Amino acid sequence: MNTNKKQRKASFWLVLVGLLLLVGLVSGGVYLLDDQGLISLGGEMAGERPSLPEMSTTADGDTFLPPTRDHDEAGGFSGAGLLGLLKTVVQLGIVVVALTGFQRVYARLANRWGRAPAI
Amino acid sequence: MKTNKKFSVTKQNLWVDLLIAGGFLLAAQPHLTGMAIHEWLSLGLGVGFLTHILLHWRWVFETTRRLFGKLAGQARVNYVLNLALLVAFTLIIFSGLMISEEVLPLLGLQGVHGGVWKSLHTLAAEAVVWLVGLHIALHWKWIVTNSKKYLFGWLPKRRQAAVKPSEAAV
Ligand code: HEM
Ligand code: HEM
């Protein structure tokens, strides 16, 4: 029991170190690929740091317009933000309903199939 | 001894689970909370996940040991999914830190604007919703049973009696 506990502790640190290693590998890999221009995840900015003033002018200009300005003025939350929350909840709900539904049907069928040979 | 009697590991797990579920729902809406709350809340959520994993560390350890031996199919499915969750959230939180506008500057560091880390952050955050959905769905029975017991135990028992026959029919 005691050695088991020790083992569990040791393996926790092992996993933590492994995770850090994974982060390092992924970041290193992504950086390298991006640097070589082999991936275009960053769009036009791939492989180079965007100059800040340029970024802020675009952000201040046409791109950063809140979608529901009149609602915002009325105070409270923005409708778009709440819609996002609803979207996430619906997504989670869909998965839960689909999977538990499938499990239920599967259990019923398995019950039938399981009985069939015995009859 | 007296405190031991009242203490329930399951109840503790339920509260931690509810907390990280709520935290996750909010963390996934940066436009609702604003960036400062998004970043600090998500970091706190990371601590919550660590607590969640530590509370199940025995399961992780034992399942890892038996992964290639004798193990129930459901545990194996859970294991793979949990691993995917772990990797996804590690990437999300790490890439989030890289594009941070609030936390990193406070430490005197400069995050990157846009680019690969932002894409990684957004993509992984979108994908992880489905993973979390599966994780919750696979523990749905546990959640319902223990919520009834520990959260809604004070409700009149009438309803429970009404539920039983239908459950028996299923
Ligand atoms: C929004 C996030 C999450 C929610 C709501 C959640 C919820 C749950 C629930 C309800 C359970 C079963 C009941 C229990 O014993 O506590 C559970 C078990 C577990 N969770 Fe999570 N969890 C989340 C994230 C994670 C993450 C990121 C990991 C990382 C690996 C993880 C790993 C585990 C493990 C190892 C178990 C126990 C083994 C199992 O039966 O799968 N969870 N979680
Ligand atoms: C559970 C953890 C997290 C989740 C689920 C999550 C989710 C998200 C989502 C959905 C977006 C919106 C992306 C978009 O609309 O393009 C976002 C943006 C962002 N997140 Fe996170 N995030 C998490 C953790 C973090 C952390 C720990 C930080 C930093 C400390 C962070 C910093 C940011 C920043 C700076 C943005 C804005 C990106 C931009 O639009 O330029 N996130 N996150």
XYZ file of C-alpha atoms and ligand atoms in Angstrom:
375
model
C 0.000 0.000 0.000
C 2.745 2.359 1.024
C 4.896 1.683 -1.998
C 1.811 1.938 -4.160
C 1.179 5.406 -2.790
C 4.757 6.373 -3.485
C 4.424 5.052 -7.010
C 1.292 7.078 -7.540
C 3.051 10.223 -6.356
C 6.033 9.587 -8.595
C 3.839 8.963 -11.596
C 2.022 12.245 -11.001
C 5.258 14.181 -11.374
C 6.164 12.058 -14.367
C 2.900 13.024 -16.063
C 3.406 16.689 -15.198
C 6.899 16.655 -16.703
C 5.507 14.788 -19.715
C 2.871 17.466 -20.216
C 5.429 20.257 -20.089
C 7.497 18.301 -22.583
C 4.452 17.961 -24.831
C 3.804 21.688 -24.667
C 7.437 22.322 -25.505
C 7.355 19.930 -28.437
C 4.130 21.321 -29.850
C 5.242 24.917 -29.469
C 8.675 24.153 -30.890
C 7.160 22.215 -33.772
C 4.558 24.835 -34.583
C 7.150 27.594 -34.360
C 9.500 25.721 -36.678
C 6.824 24.914 -39.252
C 5.589 28.478 -39.149
C 9.123 29.837 -39.427
C 9.785 27.693 -42.497
C 6.531 28.818 -44.014
C 5.249 25.226 -44.099
C 1.962 26.053 -42.419
C -0.208 29.028 -43.019
C -2.210 29.051 -39.847
C -1.147 32.610 -39.217
C -2.370 33.891 -42.573
C -0.379 36.716 -44.071
C 1.405 37.231 -40.825
C 2.915 33.740 -40.714
C 6.493 33.646 -39.599
C 6.814 37.312 -38.818
C 5.710 39.559 -36.056
C 3.136 42.065 -37.161
C 4.067 45.651 -36.509
C 1.931 46.950 -33.709
C 0.817 50.344 -35.046
C -0.496 48.693 -38.170
C -2.527 46.235 -36.130
C -4.057 48.875 -33.932
C -5.181 51.009 -36.842
C -7.064 48.115 -38.396
C -8.512 47.127 -35.041
C -9.697 50.646 -34.354
C -11.049 51.089 -37.825
C -13.580 49.050 -39.685
C -13.109 45.607 -38.098
C -13.988 46.372 -34.509
C -17.631 47.293 -34.579
C -19.784 45.679 -31.921
C -22.607 43.854 -33.716
C -25.393 45.059 -31.467
C -24.625 48.603 -30.583
C -28.130 49.726 -29.797
C -28.569 46.804 -27.414
C -25.314 47.642 -25.719
C -26.504 51.122 -25.035
C -29.502 49.741 -23.241
C -27.025 48.302 -20.735
C -26.504 44.767 -19.479
C -24.996 41.949 -21.476
C -24.493 41.993 -25.178
C -26.881 39.729 -27.024
C -24.057 38.159 -29.016
C -22.275 37.023 -25.849
C -25.381 35.386 -24.432
C -26.004 33.718 -27.766
C -22.524 32.202 -27.519
C -23.353 30.790 -24.104
C -26.574 29.334 -25.463
C -24.646 27.800 -28.358
C -22.198 26.058 -26.032
C -25.000 24.760 -23.809
C -26.901 23.447 -26.852
C -23.737 21.782 -28.182
C -23.159 20.023 -24.861
C -26.847 19.087 -24.692
C -26.791 17.554 -28.164
C -23.854 15.315 -27.263
C -25.415 14.234 -23.967
C -28.824 13.465 -25.514
C -27.262 11.674 -28.506
C -24.926 9.516 -26.445
C -27.306 8.615 -23.637
C -29.996 7.922 -26.241
C -27.645 5.659 -28.151
C -26.659 3.871 -24.952
C -30.303 3.275 -24.109
C -31.169 1.868 -27.526
C -28.009 -0.209 -27.572
C -28.742 -1.649 -24.135
C -32.256 -2.566 -25.260
C -31.017 -4.244 -28.427
C -28.218 -6.039 -26.620
C -30.792 -7.277 -24.162
C -32.825 -8.708 -27.021
C -29.869 -10.194 -28.843
C -28.535 -11.590 -25.609
C -31.781 -13.387 -24.958
C -32.326 -14.647 -28.468
C -29.871 -17.547 -28.478
C -31.182 -18.783 -25.151
C -34.736 -19.230 -26.469
C -14.246 10.982 13.519
C -17.407 13.021 13.587
C -16.311 15.044 10.575
C -15.420 11.828 8.770
C -18.975 10.670 9.059
C -20.293 13.760 7.310
C -17.598 13.939 4.677
C -18.383 12.330 1.350
C -15.824 11.988 -1.423
C -18.635 11.757 -3.956
C -20.170 14.994 -2.727
C -16.789 16.684 -2.924
C -16.350 15.439 -6.490
C -19.823 16.655 -7.409
C -19.078 20.182 -6.215
C -15.726 20.302 -7.980
C -17.378 18.983 -11.163
C -20.132 21.596 -10.998
C -17.582 24.331 -10.408
C -15.422 23.411 -13.391
C -18.513 22.904 -15.575
C -19.693 26.432 -14.764
C -16.187 27.791 -15.148
C -15.845 26.141 -18.536
C -19.159 27.559 -19.771
C -18.003 31.072 -18.879
C -14.437 30.576 -20.121
C -15.788 29.644 -23.532
C -17.490 33.064 -23.843
C -14.708 35.669 -23.830
C -16.978 38.137 -25.590
C -19.500 37.878 -22.789
C -17.036 38.246 -19.922
C -14.425 40.509 -21.468
C -10.783 39.594 -21.887
C -9.524 40.291 -18.352
C -12.091 37.974 -16.773
C -11.577 35.426 -19.553
C -7.862 35.132 -18.891
C -7.946 35.034 -15.098
C -10.985 32.794 -14.953
C -9.432 30.338 -17.415
C -6.239 30.187 -15.405
C -8.314 29.485 -12.306
C -10.130 26.822 -14.285
C -6.746 25.235 -14.962
C -6.237 24.936 -11.205
C -9.746 23.477 -10.974
C -8.844 20.841 -13.589
C -5.694 19.975 -11.676
C -7.804 19.461 -8.534
C -10.262 17.357 -10.529
C -7.460 15.152 -11.853
C -5.775 14.859 -8.448
C -9.076 13.722 -6.917
C -9.140 10.937 -9.528
C -5.445 10.242 -9.457
C -5.914 6.741 -8.116
C -8.190 5.954 -11.107
C -5.628 7.410 -13.501
C -2.829 5.387 -11.942
C -4.695 2.086 -11.787
C -6.178 2.436 -15.268
C -2.799 3.272 -16.775
C -1.353 0.141 -15.192
C -4.084 -2.048 -16.611
C -4.487 -0.295 -19.927
C -2.955 -3.126 -21.939
C -4.233 -5.847 -19.675
C -7.648 -6.677 -18.325
C -9.827 -3.591 -18.243
C -13.486 -2.809 -18.809
C -14.212 -1.360 -22.237
C -15.893 1.713 -20.783
C -12.831 2.540 -18.683
C -10.667 2.308 -21.777
C -12.946 4.682 -23.684
C -12.896 7.075 -20.722
C -9.138 6.861 -20.575
C -8.634 7.840 -24.204
C -11.154 10.660 -23.903
C -9.606 11.950 -20.677
C -6.204 11.938 -22.322
C -7.581 13.937 -25.255
C -9.157 16.399 -22.797
C -5.884 16.786 -20.963
C -3.919 17.475 -24.134
C -6.576 19.842 -25.514
C -6.846 21.931 -22.357
C -3.079 22.059 -21.944
C -2.780 23.431 -25.469
C -5.661 25.878 -24.975
C -4.299 27.316 -21.754
C -0.758 27.462 -23.093
C -1.731 29.130 -26.380
C -4.039 31.421 -24.392
C -1.063 32.551 -22.349
C 0.907 33.183 -25.522
C -1.743 35.585 -26.874
C -2.575 36.994 -23.467
C -3.396 40.694 -23.249
C -3.805 40.881 -19.485
C -1.905 38.172 -17.628
C 1.419 38.189 -19.491
C 1.856 41.987 -19.555
C 1.391 41.937 -15.790
C 4.437 39.691 -15.594
C 6.353 42.107 -17.775
C 6.154 39.810 -20.795
C 4.827 40.601 -24.211
C 2.390 38.200 -25.829
C 2.064 37.784 -29.577
C -0.850 39.282 -31.429
C -2.707 37.041 -33.823
C -0.839 34.351 -35.718
C -0.511 30.669 -35.025
C -1.245 30.762 -31.294
C -4.542 32.549 -31.783
C -5.627 30.045 -34.439
C -4.561 27.156 -32.220
C -6.410 28.665 -29.255
C -9.632 29.200 -31.182
C -9.589 25.850 -32.973
C -8.824 23.846 -29.843
C -11.440 25.777 -27.845
C -14.076 24.955 -30.466
C -13.117 21.287 -30.563
C -12.930 20.859 -26.801
C -16.639 21.674 -26.394
C -17.443 18.356 -28.081
C -14.895 16.505 -25.957
C -16.328 17.978 -22.758
C -19.809 17.050 -24.008
C -18.712 13.435 -24.437
C -17.017 13.438 -21.022
C -20.203 14.700 -19.374
C -22.384 12.298 -21.376
C -20.292 9.296 -20.354
C -20.804 10.236 -16.703
C -24.414 11.343 -17.094
C -25.871 8.617 -14.928
C -23.443 9.468 -12.122
C -24.283 13.159 -12.427
C -28.060 12.597 -12.315
C -27.923 10.077 -9.465
C -25.678 12.161 -7.259
C -27.323 15.479 -8.056
C -30.616 13.947 -6.929
C -28.956 12.695 -3.778
C -26.774 15.609 -2.756
C -28.326 18.660 -4.412
C -32.020 17.887 -4.497
C -32.255 15.528 -1.538
C -34.291 18.141 0.341
C -37.112 17.975 -2.208
C -40.232 16.026 -1.211
C -39.792 12.322 -1.885
C -43.101 12.037 -3.745
C -41.487 12.577 -7.120
C -38.912 9.885 -6.617
C -41.623 7.329 -5.936
C -43.346 8.383 -9.141
C -40.166 7.911 -11.116
C -39.433 4.387 -9.966
C -42.039 2.407 -11.924
C -41.091 4.086 -15.182
C -37.444 3.324 -14.498
C -38.335 -0.292 -13.911
C -40.155 -0.355 -17.232
C -37.028 0.824 -19.097
C -15.563 21.057 -18.014
C -14.786 20.168 -17.625
C -15.073 18.856 -16.916
C -16.225 18.397 -16.308
C -17.564 19.093 -16.174
C -15.923 17.071 -15.786
C -16.829 16.239 -15.125
C -16.556 14.961 -14.681
C -17.494 14.069 -14.055
C -18.964 14.400 -13.816
C -16.848 12.925 -13.739
C -17.428 11.680 -13.079
C -17.771 11.881 -11.667
C -16.616 12.048 -10.713
O -16.117 11.034 -10.210
O -16.212 13.192 -10.460
C -15.469 13.067 -14.169
C -14.499 12.107 -14.022
C -13.211 12.236 -14.476
N -12.681 13.312 -15.164
Fe -13.648 15.014 -15.620
N -14.621 16.765 -16.084
C -14.073 17.821 -16.780
C -12.798 17.938 -17.267
C -11.815 16.960 -17.153
C -10.464 17.110 -17.668
C -9.895 18.326 -18.416
C -9.815 15.975 -17.351
C -8.372 15.745 -17.721
C -7.815 14.670 -17.922
C -10.746 15.100 -16.633
C -10.466 13.842 -16.109
C -11.345 13.044 -15.429
C -11.000 11.766 -14.847
C -9.615 11.104 -14.907
C -12.165 11.250 -14.259
C -12.336 9.920 -13.527
C -12.277 8.760 -14.407
C -13.472 8.554 -15.292
O -14.426 7.886 -14.871
O -13.441 9.037 -16.431
N -11.957 15.749 -16.535
N -15.329 14.317 -14.746
C -10.384 26.600 -20.572
C -9.655 27.464 -21.114
C -10.023 28.399 -22.248
C -11.055 28.378 -23.160
C -12.180 27.356 -23.274
C -10.880 29.525 -24.024
C -11.703 29.866 -25.083
C -11.553 30.976 -25.888
C -12.421 31.314 -26.982
C -13.640 30.506 -27.432
C -11.950 32.458 -27.537
C -12.572 33.225 -28.693
C -11.769 33.072 -29.917
C -12.311 33.937 -31.020
O -13.429 34.410 -30.928
O -11.564 34.127 -31.981
C -10.779 32.870 -26.774
C -10.024 34.005 -27.023
C -8.944 34.408 -26.254
N -8.421 33.745 -25.158
Fe -9.093 32.013 -24.399
N -9.766 30.222 -23.618
C -9.215 29.579 -22.526
C -8.093 29.961 -21.803
C -7.371 31.129 -21.972
C -6.253 31.556 -21.170
C -5.691 30.781 -19.962
C -5.830 32.749 -21.674
C -4.699 33.644 -21.224
C -4.171 33.728 -20.069
C -6.674 33.077 -22.810
C -6.566 34.209 -23.603
C -7.356 34.503 -24.677
C -7.201 35.698 -25.499
C -6.155 36.789 -25.303
C -8.191 35.616 -26.496
C -8.464 36.662 -27.590
C -7.938 36.203 -28.889
C -8.252 37.211 -29.953
O -9.408 37.270 -30.348
O -7.335 37.921 -30.323
N -7.606 32.059 -22.966
N -10.558 31.927 -25.784
